Each structure stands twice: as C-alpha cells, then as structure tokens.
Coordinates of C-alpha atoms and ligand atoms in Angstrom, one line a residue:
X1 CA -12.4 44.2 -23.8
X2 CA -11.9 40.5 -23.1
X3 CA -8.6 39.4 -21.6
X4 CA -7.6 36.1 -21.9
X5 CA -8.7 33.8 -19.1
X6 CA -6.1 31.9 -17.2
X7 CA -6.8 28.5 -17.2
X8 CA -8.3 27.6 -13.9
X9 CA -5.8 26.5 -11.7
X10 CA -6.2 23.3 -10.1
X11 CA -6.2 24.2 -6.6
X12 CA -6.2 22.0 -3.0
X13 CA -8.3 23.0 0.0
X14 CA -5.4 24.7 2.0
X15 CA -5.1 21.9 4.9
X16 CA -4.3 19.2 2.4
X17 CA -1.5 16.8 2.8
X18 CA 1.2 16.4 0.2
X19 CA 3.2 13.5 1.2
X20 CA 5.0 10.4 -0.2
X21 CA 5.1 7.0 0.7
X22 CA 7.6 3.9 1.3
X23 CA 7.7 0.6 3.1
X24 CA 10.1 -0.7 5.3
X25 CA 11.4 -3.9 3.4
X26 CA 11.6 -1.8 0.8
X27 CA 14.1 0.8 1.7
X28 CA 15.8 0.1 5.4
X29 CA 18.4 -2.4 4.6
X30 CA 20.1 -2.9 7.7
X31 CA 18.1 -6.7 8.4
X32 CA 20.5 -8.0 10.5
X33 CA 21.3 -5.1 12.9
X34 CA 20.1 -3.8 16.3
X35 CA 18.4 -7.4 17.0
X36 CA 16.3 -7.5 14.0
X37 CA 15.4 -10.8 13.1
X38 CA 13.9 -12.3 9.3
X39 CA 10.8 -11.3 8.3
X40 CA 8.8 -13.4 5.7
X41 CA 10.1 -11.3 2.9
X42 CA 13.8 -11.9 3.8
X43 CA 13.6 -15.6 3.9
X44 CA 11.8 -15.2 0.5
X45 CA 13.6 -13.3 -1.5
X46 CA 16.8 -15.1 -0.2
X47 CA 15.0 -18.6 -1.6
X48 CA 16.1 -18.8 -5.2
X49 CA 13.7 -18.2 -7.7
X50 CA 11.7 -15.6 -6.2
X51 CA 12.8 -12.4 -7.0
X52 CA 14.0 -11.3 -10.0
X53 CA 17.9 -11.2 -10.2
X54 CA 17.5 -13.0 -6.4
X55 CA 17.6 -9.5 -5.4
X56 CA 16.5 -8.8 -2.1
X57 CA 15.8 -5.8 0.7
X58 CA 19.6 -6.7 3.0
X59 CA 20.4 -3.2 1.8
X60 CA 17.9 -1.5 -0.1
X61 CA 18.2 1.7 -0.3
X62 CA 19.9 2.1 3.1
X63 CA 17.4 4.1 4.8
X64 CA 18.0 2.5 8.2
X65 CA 21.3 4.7 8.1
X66 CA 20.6 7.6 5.8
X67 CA 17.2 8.7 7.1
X68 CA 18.1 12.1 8.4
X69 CA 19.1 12.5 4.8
X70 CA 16.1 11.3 3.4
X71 CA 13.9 13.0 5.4
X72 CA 15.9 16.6 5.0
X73 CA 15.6 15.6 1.4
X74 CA 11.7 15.4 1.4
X75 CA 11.8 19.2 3.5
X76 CA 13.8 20.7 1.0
X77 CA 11.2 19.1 -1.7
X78 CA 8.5 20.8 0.1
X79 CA 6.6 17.7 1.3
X80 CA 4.1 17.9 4.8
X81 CA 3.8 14.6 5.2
X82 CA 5.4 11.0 5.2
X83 CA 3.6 7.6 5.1
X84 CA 6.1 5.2 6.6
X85 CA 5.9 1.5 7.8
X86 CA 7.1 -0.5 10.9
X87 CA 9.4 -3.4 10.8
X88 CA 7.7 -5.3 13.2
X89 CA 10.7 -7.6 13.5
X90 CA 13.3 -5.0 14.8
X91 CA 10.3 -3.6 17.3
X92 CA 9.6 -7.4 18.2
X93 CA 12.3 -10.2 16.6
X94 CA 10.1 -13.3 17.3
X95 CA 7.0 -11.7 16.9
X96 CA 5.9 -12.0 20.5
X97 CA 7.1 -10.7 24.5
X98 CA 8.9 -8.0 25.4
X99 CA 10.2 -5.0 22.2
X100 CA 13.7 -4.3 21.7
X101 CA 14.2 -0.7 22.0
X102 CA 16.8 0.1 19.6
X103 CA 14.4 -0.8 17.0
X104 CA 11.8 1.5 19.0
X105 CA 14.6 4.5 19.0
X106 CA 15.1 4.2 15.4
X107 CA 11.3 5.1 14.6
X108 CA 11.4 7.2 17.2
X109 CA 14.7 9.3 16.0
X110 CA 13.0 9.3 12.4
X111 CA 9.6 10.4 13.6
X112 CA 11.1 13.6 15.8
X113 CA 13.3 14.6 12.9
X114 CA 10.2 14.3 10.8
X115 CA 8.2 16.8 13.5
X116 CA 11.4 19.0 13.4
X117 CA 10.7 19.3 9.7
X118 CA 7.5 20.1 9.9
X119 CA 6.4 16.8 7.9
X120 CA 3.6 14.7 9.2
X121 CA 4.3 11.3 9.7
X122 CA 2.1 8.3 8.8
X123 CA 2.3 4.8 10.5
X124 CA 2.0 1.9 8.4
X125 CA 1.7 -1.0 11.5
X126 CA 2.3 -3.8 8.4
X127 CA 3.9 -3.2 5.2
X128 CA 3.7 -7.5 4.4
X129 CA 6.8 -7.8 6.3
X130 CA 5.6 -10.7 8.9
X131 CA 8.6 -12.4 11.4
X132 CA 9.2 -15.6 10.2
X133 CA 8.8 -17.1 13.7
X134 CA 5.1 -16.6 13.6
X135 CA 4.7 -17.6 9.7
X136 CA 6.6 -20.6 11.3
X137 CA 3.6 -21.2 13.4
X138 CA 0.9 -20.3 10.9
X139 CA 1.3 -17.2 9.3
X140 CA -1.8 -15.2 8.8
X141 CA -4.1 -18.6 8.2
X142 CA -3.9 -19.2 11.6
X143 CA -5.6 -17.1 14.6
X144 CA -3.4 -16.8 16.8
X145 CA -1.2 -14.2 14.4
X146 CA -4.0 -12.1 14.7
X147 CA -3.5 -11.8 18.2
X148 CA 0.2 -11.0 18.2
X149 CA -0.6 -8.1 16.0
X150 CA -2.9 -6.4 18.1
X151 CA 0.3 -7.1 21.2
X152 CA 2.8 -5.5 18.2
X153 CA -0.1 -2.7 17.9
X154 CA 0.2 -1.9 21.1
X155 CA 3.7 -1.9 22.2
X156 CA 4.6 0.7 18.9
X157 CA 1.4 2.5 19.8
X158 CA 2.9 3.8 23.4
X159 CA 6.0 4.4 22.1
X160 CA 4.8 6.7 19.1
X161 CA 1.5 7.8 20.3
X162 CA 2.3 10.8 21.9
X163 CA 3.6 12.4 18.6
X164 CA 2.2 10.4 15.2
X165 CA -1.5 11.4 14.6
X166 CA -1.7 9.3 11.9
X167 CA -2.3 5.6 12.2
X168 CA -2.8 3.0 9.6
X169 CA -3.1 -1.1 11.1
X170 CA -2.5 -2.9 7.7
X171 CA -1.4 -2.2 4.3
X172 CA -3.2 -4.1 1.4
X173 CA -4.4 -7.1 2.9
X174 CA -5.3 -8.2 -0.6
X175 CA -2.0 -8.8 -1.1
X176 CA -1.0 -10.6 2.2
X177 CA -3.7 -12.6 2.0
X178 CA -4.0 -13.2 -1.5
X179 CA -0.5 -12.7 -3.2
X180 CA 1.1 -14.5 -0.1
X181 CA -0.9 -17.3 0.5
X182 CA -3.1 -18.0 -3.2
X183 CA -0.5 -16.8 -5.9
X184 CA 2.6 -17.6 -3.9
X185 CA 4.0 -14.3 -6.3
X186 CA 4.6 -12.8 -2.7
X187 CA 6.6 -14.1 0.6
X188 CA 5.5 -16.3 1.9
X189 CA 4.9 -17.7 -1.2
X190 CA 1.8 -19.9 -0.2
X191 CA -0.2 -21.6 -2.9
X192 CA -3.3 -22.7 -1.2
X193 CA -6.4 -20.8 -2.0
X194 CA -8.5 -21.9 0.9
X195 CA -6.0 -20.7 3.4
X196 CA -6.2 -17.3 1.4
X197 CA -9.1 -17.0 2.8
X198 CA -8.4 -17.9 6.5
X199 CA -5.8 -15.6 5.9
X200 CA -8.1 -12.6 5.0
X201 CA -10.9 -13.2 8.0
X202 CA -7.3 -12.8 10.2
X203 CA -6.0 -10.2 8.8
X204 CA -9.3 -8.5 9.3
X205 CA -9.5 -9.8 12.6
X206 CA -6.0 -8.0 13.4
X207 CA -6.9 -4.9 12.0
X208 CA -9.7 -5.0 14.5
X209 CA -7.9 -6.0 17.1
X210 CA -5.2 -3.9 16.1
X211 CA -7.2 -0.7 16.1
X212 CA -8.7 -1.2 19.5
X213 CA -5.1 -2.0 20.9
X214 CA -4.0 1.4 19.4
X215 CA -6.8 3.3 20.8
X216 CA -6.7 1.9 24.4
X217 CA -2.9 3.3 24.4
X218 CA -3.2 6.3 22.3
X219 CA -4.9 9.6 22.9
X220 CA -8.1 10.2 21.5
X221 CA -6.8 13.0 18.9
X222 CA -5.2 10.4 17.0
X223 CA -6.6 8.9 13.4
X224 CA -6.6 5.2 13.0
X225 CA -7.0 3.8 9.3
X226 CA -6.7 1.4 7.3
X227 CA -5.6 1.4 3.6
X228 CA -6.6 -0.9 1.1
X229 CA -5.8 -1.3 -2.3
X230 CA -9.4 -1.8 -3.5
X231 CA -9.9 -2.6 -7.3
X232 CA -12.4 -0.8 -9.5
X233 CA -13.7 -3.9 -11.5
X234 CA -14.9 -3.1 -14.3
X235 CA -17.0 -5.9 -16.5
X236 CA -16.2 -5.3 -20.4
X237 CA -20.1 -6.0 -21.4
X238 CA -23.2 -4.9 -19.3
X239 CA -24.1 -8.9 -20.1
X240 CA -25.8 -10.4 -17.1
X241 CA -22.2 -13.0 -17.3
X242 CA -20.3 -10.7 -17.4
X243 CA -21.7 -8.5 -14.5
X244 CA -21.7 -11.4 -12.6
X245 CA -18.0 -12.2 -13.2
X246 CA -17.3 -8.7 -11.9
X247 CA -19.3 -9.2 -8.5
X248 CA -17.3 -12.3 -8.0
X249 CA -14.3 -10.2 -8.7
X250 CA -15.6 -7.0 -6.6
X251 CA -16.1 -9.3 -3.2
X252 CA -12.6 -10.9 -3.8
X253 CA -11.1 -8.0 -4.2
X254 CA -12.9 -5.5 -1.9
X255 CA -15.9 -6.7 -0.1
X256 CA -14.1 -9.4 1.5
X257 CA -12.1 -6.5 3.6
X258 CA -14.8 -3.8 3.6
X259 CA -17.6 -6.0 4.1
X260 CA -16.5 -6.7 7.8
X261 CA -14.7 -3.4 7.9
X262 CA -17.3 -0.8 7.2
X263 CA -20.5 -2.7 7.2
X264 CA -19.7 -5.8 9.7
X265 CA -20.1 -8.9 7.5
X266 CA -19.2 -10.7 4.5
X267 CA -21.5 -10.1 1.0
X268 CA -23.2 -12.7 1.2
X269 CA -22.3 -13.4 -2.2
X270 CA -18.4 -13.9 -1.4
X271 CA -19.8 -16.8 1.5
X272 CA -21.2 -18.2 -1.6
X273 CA -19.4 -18.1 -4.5
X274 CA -16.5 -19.6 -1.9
X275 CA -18.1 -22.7 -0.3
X276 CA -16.3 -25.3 -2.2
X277 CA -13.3 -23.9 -0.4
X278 CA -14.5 -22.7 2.9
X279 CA -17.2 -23.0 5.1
X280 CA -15.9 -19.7 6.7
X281 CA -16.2 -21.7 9.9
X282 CA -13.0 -19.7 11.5
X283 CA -15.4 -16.5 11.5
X284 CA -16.6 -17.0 15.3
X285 CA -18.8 -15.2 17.3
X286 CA -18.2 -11.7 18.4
X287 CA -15.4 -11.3 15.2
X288 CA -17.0 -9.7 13.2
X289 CA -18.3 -6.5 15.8
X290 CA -14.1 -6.8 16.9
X291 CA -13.5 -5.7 12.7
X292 CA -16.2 -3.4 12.4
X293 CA -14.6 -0.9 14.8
X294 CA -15.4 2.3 13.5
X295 CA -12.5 4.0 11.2
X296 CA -11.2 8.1 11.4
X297 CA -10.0 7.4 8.4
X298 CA -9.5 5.4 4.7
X299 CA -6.8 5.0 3.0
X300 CA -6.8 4.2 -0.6
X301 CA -3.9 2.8 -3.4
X302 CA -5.0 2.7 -6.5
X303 CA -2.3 2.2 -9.8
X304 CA -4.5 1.1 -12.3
X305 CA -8.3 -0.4 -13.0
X306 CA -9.0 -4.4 -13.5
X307 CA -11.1 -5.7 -16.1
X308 CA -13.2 -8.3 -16.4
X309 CA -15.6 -10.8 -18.5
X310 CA -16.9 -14.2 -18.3
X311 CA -14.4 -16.9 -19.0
X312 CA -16.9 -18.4 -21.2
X313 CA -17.3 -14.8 -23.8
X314 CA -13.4 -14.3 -23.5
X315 CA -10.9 -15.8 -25.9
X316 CA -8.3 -18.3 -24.1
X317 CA -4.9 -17.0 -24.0
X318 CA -2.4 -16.0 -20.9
X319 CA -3.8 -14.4 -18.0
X320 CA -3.6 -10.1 -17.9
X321 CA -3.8 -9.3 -14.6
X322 CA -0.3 -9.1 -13.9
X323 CA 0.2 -12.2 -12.2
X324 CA 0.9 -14.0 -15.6
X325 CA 4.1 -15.2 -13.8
X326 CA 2.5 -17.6 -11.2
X327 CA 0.2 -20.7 -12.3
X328 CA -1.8 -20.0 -9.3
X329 CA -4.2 -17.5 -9.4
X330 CA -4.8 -15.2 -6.7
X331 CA -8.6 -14.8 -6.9
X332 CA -9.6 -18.2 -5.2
X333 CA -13.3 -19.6 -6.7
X334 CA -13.0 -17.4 -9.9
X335 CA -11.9 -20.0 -12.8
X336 CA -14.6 -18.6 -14.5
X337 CA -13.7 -14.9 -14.7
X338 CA -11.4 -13.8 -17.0
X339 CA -9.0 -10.7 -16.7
X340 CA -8.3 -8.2 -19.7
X341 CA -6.3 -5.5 -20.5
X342 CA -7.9 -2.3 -20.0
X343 CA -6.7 -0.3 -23.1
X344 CA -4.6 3.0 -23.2
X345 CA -0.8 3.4 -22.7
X346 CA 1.0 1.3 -19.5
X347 CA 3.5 2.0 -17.4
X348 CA 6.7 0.0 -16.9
X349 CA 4.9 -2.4 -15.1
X350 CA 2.3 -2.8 -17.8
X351 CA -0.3 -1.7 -15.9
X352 CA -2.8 1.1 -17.8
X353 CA -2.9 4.4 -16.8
X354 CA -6.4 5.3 -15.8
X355 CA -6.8 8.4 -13.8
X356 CA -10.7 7.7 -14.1
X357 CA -10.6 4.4 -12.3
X358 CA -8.8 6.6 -9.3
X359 CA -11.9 9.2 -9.7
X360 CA -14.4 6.6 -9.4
X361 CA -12.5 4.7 -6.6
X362 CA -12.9 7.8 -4.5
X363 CA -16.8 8.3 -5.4
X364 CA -17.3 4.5 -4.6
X365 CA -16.0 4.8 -1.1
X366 CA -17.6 8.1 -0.6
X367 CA -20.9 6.3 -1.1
X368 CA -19.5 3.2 1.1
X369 CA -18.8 4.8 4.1
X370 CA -20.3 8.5 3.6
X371 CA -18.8 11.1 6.1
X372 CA -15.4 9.0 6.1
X373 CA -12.0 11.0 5.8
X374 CA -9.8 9.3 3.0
X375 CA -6.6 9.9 1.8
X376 CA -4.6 8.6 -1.4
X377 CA -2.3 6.5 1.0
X378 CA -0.2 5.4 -2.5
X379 CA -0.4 6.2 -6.1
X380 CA 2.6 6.3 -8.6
X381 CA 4.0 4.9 -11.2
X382 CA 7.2 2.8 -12.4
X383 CA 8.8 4.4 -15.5
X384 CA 12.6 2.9 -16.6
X385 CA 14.3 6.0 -15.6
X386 CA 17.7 7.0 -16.0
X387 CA 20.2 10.0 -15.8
X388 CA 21.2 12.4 -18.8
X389 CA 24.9 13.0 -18.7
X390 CA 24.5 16.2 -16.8
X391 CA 22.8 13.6 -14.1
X392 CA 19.9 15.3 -14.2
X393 CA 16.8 12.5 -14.4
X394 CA 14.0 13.6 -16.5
X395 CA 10.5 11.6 -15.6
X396 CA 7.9 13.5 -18.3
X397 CA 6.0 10.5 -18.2
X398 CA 5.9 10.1 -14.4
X399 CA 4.9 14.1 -13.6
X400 CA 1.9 13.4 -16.3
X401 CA 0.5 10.2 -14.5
X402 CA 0.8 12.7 -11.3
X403 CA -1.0 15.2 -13.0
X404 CA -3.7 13.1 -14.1
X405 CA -4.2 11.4 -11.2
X406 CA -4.4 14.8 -9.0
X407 CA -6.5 16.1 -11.4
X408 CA -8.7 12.6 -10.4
X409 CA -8.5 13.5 -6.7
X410 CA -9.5 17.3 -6.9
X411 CA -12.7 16.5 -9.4
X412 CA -13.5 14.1 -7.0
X413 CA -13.5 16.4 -4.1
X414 CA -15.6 18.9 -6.4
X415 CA -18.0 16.0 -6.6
X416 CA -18.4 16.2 -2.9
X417 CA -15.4 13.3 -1.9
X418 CA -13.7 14.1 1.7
X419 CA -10.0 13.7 0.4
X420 CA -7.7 14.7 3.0
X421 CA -4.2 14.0 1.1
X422 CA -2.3 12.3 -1.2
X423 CA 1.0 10.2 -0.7
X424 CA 3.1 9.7 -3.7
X425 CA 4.4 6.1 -4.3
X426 CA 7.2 6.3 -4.0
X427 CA 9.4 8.8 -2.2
X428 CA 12.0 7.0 -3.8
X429 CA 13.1 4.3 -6.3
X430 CA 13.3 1.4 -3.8
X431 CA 13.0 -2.7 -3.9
X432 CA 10.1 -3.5 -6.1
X433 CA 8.9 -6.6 -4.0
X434 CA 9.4 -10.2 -6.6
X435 CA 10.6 -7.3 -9.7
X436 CA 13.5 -6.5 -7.4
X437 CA 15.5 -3.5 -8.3
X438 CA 14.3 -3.5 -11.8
X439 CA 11.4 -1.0 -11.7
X440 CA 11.3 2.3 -10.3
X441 CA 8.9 4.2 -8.8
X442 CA 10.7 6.9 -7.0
X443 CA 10.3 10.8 -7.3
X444 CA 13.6 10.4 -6.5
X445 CA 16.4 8.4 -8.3
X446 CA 18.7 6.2 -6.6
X447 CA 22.0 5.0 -7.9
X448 CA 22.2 1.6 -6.7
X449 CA 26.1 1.0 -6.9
X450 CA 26.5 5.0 -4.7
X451 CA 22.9 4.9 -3.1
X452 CA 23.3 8.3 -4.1
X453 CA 20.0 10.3 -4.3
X454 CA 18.9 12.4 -7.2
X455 CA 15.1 14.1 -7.4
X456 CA 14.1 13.4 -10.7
X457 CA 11.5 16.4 -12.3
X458 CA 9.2 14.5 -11.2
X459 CA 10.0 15.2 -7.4
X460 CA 10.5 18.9 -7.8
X461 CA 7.4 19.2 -10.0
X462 CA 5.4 17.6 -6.8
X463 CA 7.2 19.7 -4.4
X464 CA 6.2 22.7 -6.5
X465 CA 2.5 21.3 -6.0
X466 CA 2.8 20.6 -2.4
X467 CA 4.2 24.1 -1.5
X468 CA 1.5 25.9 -3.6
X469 CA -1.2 23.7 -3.0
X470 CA -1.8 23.9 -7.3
X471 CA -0.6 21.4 -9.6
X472 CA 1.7 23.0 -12.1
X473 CA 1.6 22.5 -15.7
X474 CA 2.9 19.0 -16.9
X475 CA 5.7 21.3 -18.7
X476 CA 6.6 23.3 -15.9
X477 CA 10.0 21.9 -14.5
Ligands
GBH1 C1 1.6 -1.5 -3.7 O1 1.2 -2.7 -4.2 C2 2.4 -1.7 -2.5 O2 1.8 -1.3 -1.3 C3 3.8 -1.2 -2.6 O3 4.6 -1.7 -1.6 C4 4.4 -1.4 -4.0 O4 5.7 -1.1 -4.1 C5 3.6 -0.6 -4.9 O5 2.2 -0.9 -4.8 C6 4.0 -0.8 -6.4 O6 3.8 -2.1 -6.8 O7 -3.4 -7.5 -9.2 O8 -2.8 -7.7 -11.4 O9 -5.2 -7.4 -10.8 C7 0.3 -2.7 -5.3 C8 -0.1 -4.0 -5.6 C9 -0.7 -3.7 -7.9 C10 -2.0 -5.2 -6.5 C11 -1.9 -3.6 -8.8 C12 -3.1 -5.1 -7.4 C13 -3.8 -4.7 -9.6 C14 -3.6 -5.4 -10.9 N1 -1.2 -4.0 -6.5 N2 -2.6 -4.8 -8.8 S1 -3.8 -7.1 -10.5

C-alpha cells in the first residue's frame, strides 16, 4: 500500500554554517569611548540632511555594552556562527601608528565569548566605516589609504589571528566606492564619478594589500575572503542594446572588483566604456598581481536582482534603482542605461524579492572562480515590524523571504555550487545606514526607547533551521 510521502526535507550538508550578520556602525554605539575617534559615517550622519530623521549610529543598538547579551542571545537561538565588523577607528583613531588596545580588548572579549559559545566568528576588516582623518587626506580616491589598510590589516590580524578563522578584508566595495564617492547617498557623501573610480582600483588595491598583510601575521589555517555585493543584471530584452546596457552595468557593478580579484585585470570593456572619465592611469605596475592574491574564500550579499534596458527603448520617468533620492547616479559612464523594476512583491525597502537572482548569483560565481568556497555573507530583508500586545513580533513575511532564499542556496548546491554558509542580515534591527532607524532588518526586534531585545518568529524559525540543519515549514513557529 502507498503511504504518503513526506515532502523532501530541505536539508544542509552537516558542516554548514548558520550565522547572522551585523556591522559595527550599525550596532556599537559607544563612538566616543575608549579613544575612538569619528569615522566617515559619524561626521555624515551628524551633517544635516543625510539621514533620515538625522538619525545617526552614537548609540545604535548599544552593542558596544550589551554584547555578552547579544551574543548569549544568538547561542540560545542556535546560531554557529557570527559575521561581525571592525571599527577601525577604536583599533586605530587616526587611521595610522600605533592601536589602542581597549579597542583591541573589546573584539577580543566578544570574539572569546563567541568561542565559549560555540559560535564562529567572522571578521569584517571594513564595514564603510573609514576615520575621518584619512578621508581628510583623500579618502579611498587617493593611494595612500590603501596602504594604511593593509597597516590596520595587520595590527587586528595579530591580535585576532590566533582564534578567528574567518577573515573578510572589505565589505561591498561597490558601495564605498560607488555610494560614497558617485551618489554621495553614503558617507562620505562624494559626488564625483571619476574619483569613484580611483576609489574602486584602491579599494581593490587594499584588499590586496590587506589580504597579504593578514596572511604574513596569521597562521596558515585561517580563510581570507572578501564579500561583495555583486548584482545579477538582468537586460529586459535579448536586444543587442539592451544586452549591451547590461554589460556596461555588469562591469560597473561586478567586473570592476572581480576582474582584478579573480582574474587579475579590468574587462576590457569597463577601460572603455569609462575613458571619458579615466584614463585608469592610477592602475601602476605590479597592482594588479598585489589584487589578484588568491582568495579561500567568497563571500556573497545578495537582496534583490537589478534590471536593465537601453535608455533609448525605456520610457523617461524617475530612476528605480533605489537611489531615486540622489541626482547623482552611482553607475559612472552609464547615462544610457536605464534601471527598471523587476516585477513581483518588494520588501519595505522596495526592493523585489527574487530568490532566483540569489540562485543564479551562486551558479555565476561557481563558473567565475570554480573550486572557490562561498558563503551567503548577507541576505535578509526589511519588513515594518512591530509587537502584538502580548509583545510577541510576528515576521511571516521575513521567515518566507528566508525560506525562499535557503531554498536558493541548497538548489544551488544540488547544482554542484560549494556554499559553505549562510549569514542572516541582520542579527538584529539596527541603523539602516542614510534610512536610519526606519527599516528593520533584524531576526530580532529592538525597542529603540528600552534597547530591549525581542526575537521575532523569524529568529526562532532560523534557529530551528540552524540547529536541524533543515529549513522548517514557512508555518512552523
Ligand atoms: C548591505 O548593503 C550592507 O552591507 C548592510 O550594511 C546593509 O544594512 C544591508 O545591506 C541592507 O541595506 O543599488 O539600487 O541597484 C546592501 C546595499 C542594496 C546595494 C541593494 C545594491 C541593489 C539595488 N545594496 N542594492 S541598487
């Protein structure tokens, strides 16, 4: 007699990492203790206009203070791991010379409670949190910050190495380079498009540097990554304009840091479609080997896909790809591309939710760097959450973007992808960069006049996955 079949679980190789992610602007408050100094994102989200509601990270979520909390919070969840970033200015207040080590003890107190916990930490060097005294002397468009990265690199790389595994150099360089210095949507609020690009080639140059400064103090055991938010472009016709349009937008978005990265050059097609701008003349000899230092590891974010045409074959109205706020684009030399709305339902921040554009983000860099490790360093979604009377927080809408997008990762690993984890964005609700307060992507809720923490069903749902290694039914918490 036939029984009914279960549905197939959906199951995760056994040594997969279930972890969530934060930043240190985001969540640490605390900006003017223990010696730290401003960072690029407190001098802009003090200048009025930039945030919304002028909010800005002098408190956040208080993390600084409350991290034993927070990290006996995530145990109790069931996470293994944490992805976590640096403040560079409480390791190093000007940027340059000699740390500080109360701003050493304090990672170093959070990592060993993290250990004692069982939960695997993961090092984000730079989380866009730059000290102001080096964007004083250049920021990112000059050399020299490159440089003092790879000095940061290695000063936190002795002091952690002997207990974090997990390394990443930089997080997003899109949007240092490209949000800070072209849009001007992010600190420092820049709005030059061919110092975007000087930025980029030095950012890339300070991941190289960066990861060689890591290695030469760290012991070989250790994984050093990177973890980019790479777009999937998609073009909205197979028309040769269109196509073309979503090259331009492809080597803006992801050849520009992968080029040098994995392969050791620029497309050639970025050098060109950019030489109004740039003659790229900052790229010097030897630069380029320096970036292409070989990775143990990619890390990917991915929200949501971007979508593309022609200028010429779309219809004029406001831009919609999110940066609608700012009259300066962030993709420098692409006047003629035009950004759509990929249909389906959004999140709070309007962005579509896609799981397919996650699945084919994975494949992409499976075929772009085949035998390389990668791990979902963020993914998550912003929903207007708030508590029932009981407090309770209910998220339905957050646990099925989860579900979807796990679902993403595990077909992709069926399809032969090497994906060694996931990290939730975000461990908890936390300050949404230029949105502020206003948008929260937490598993767990924060009450912003208490800084009381709550784990929405979101959080417990994931904690079910992480300690069974299945994802549970959408309706299961
Ligand atoms: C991440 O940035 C950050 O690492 C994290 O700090 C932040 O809190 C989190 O995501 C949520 O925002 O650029 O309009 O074409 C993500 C930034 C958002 C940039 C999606 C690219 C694609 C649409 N990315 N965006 S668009």
């Amino acid at each position: 007699p036939e029984s009914a079949q279960p549905v197939t679980p959906v199951t995760f190789p056994p040594a997969f990492l279930w972890g969530a992610a934060t930043s240190a602007y985001q969540i640490e408050g605390a900006v003017r203790e223990d010696g730290r100094t401003p960072s690029i994102w407190d001098t802009f989200s003090h200048t009025p206009g930039k945030t919304a509601g002028g909010e800005t990270g002098d408190i956040a979520v208080d993390h600084y203070h409350r991290f034993r909390d927070d990290v006996a919070l995530m145990a109790g969840l069931g996470l293994t791991a944490y992805r976590f970033s640096i403040s560079w200015s409480r390791v190093q207040p000007t940027g340059r010379g000699p740390a500080i080590q109360r701003g050493l003890d304090f990672y170093r107190n959070l990592v060993d409670e993290l250990l004692a916990h069982g939960i695997k930490p993961a090092v984000t060097l730079y989380h866009w949190d730059l000290p102001q005294e080096l964007e004083d002397a250049g920021g990112w468009p000059e050399r020299d910050t490159a440089y003092r990265f790879a000095e940061y690199a290695q000063i936190v790389g002795e002091a952690l190495g002997d207990r974090v595994e997990q390394w990443i150099t930089l997080n997003e360089p899109w949007c240092s380079a490209f949000l800070g210095y072209a849009s001007g949507v992010h600190a420092p609020g820049r709005t030059d498009p061919a110092a975007s690009l000087r930025a980029a080639h030095h950012l890339n140059l300070a991941h190289g540097l960066g990861a060689s400064a890591l290695r030469s103090v760290m012991p070989a055991r250790n994984s050093v990554a990177v973890s980019l938010n790479s777009s999937v472009v998609r073009a909205v016709s197979d028309d040769p304009e269109d196509l073309a349009a979503r090259q331009r937008i492809d080597d803006l978005a992801n050849g520009v840091f992968h080029g040098p990265m994995l392969h050791g050059a620029y497309p050639q097609s970025l050098l060109t479609a950019t030489q109004s701008l740039t003659d790229w003349s900052y790229v010097q000899d030897g630069d380029l080997a320096l970036i292409n230092q070989p990775l143990d590891a990619l890390g990917l974010n991915y929200y949501t896909p971007t979508l593309v045409s022609a200028a010429a074959s779309a219809p004029a109205g406001p831009r919609a790809d999110g940066h609608g706020a700012s009259a300066y684009s962030p993709w420098p030399a692409a006047e003629d591309v035009a950004f759509h709305q990929t249909p389906g339902e959004r999140t709070e921040m309007g962005w579509t939710i896609d799981p397919t554009g996650l699945h084919d983000l994975i494949m992409r860099y499976t075929r772009e760097a085949p035998g390389l490790p990668l791990y979902i360093t963020e993914n998550g979604a912003a929903y207007d959450d708030k508590p029932d009377p009981d407090g309770h927080v209910h998220d339905p809408e957050r646990i099925a973007y989860l579900h979807g997008h796990l679902s993403a990762v595990r077909s992709a690993i069926e399809d032969g992808a090497d994906v060694r984890g996931y990290y939730l964005w975000s461990l908890m609700d936390n300050f949404e960069w230029s949105y502020g307060y206003d948008k929260r992507f937490g598993a767990v809720y924060v009450d912003y006049t208490t800084l009381e923490r709550t784990p929405k069903s979101s959080a417990l749902w994931y904690g079910q996955a992480a300690r069974t290694g299945a994802l549970p039914g959408v309706e299961s918490v």
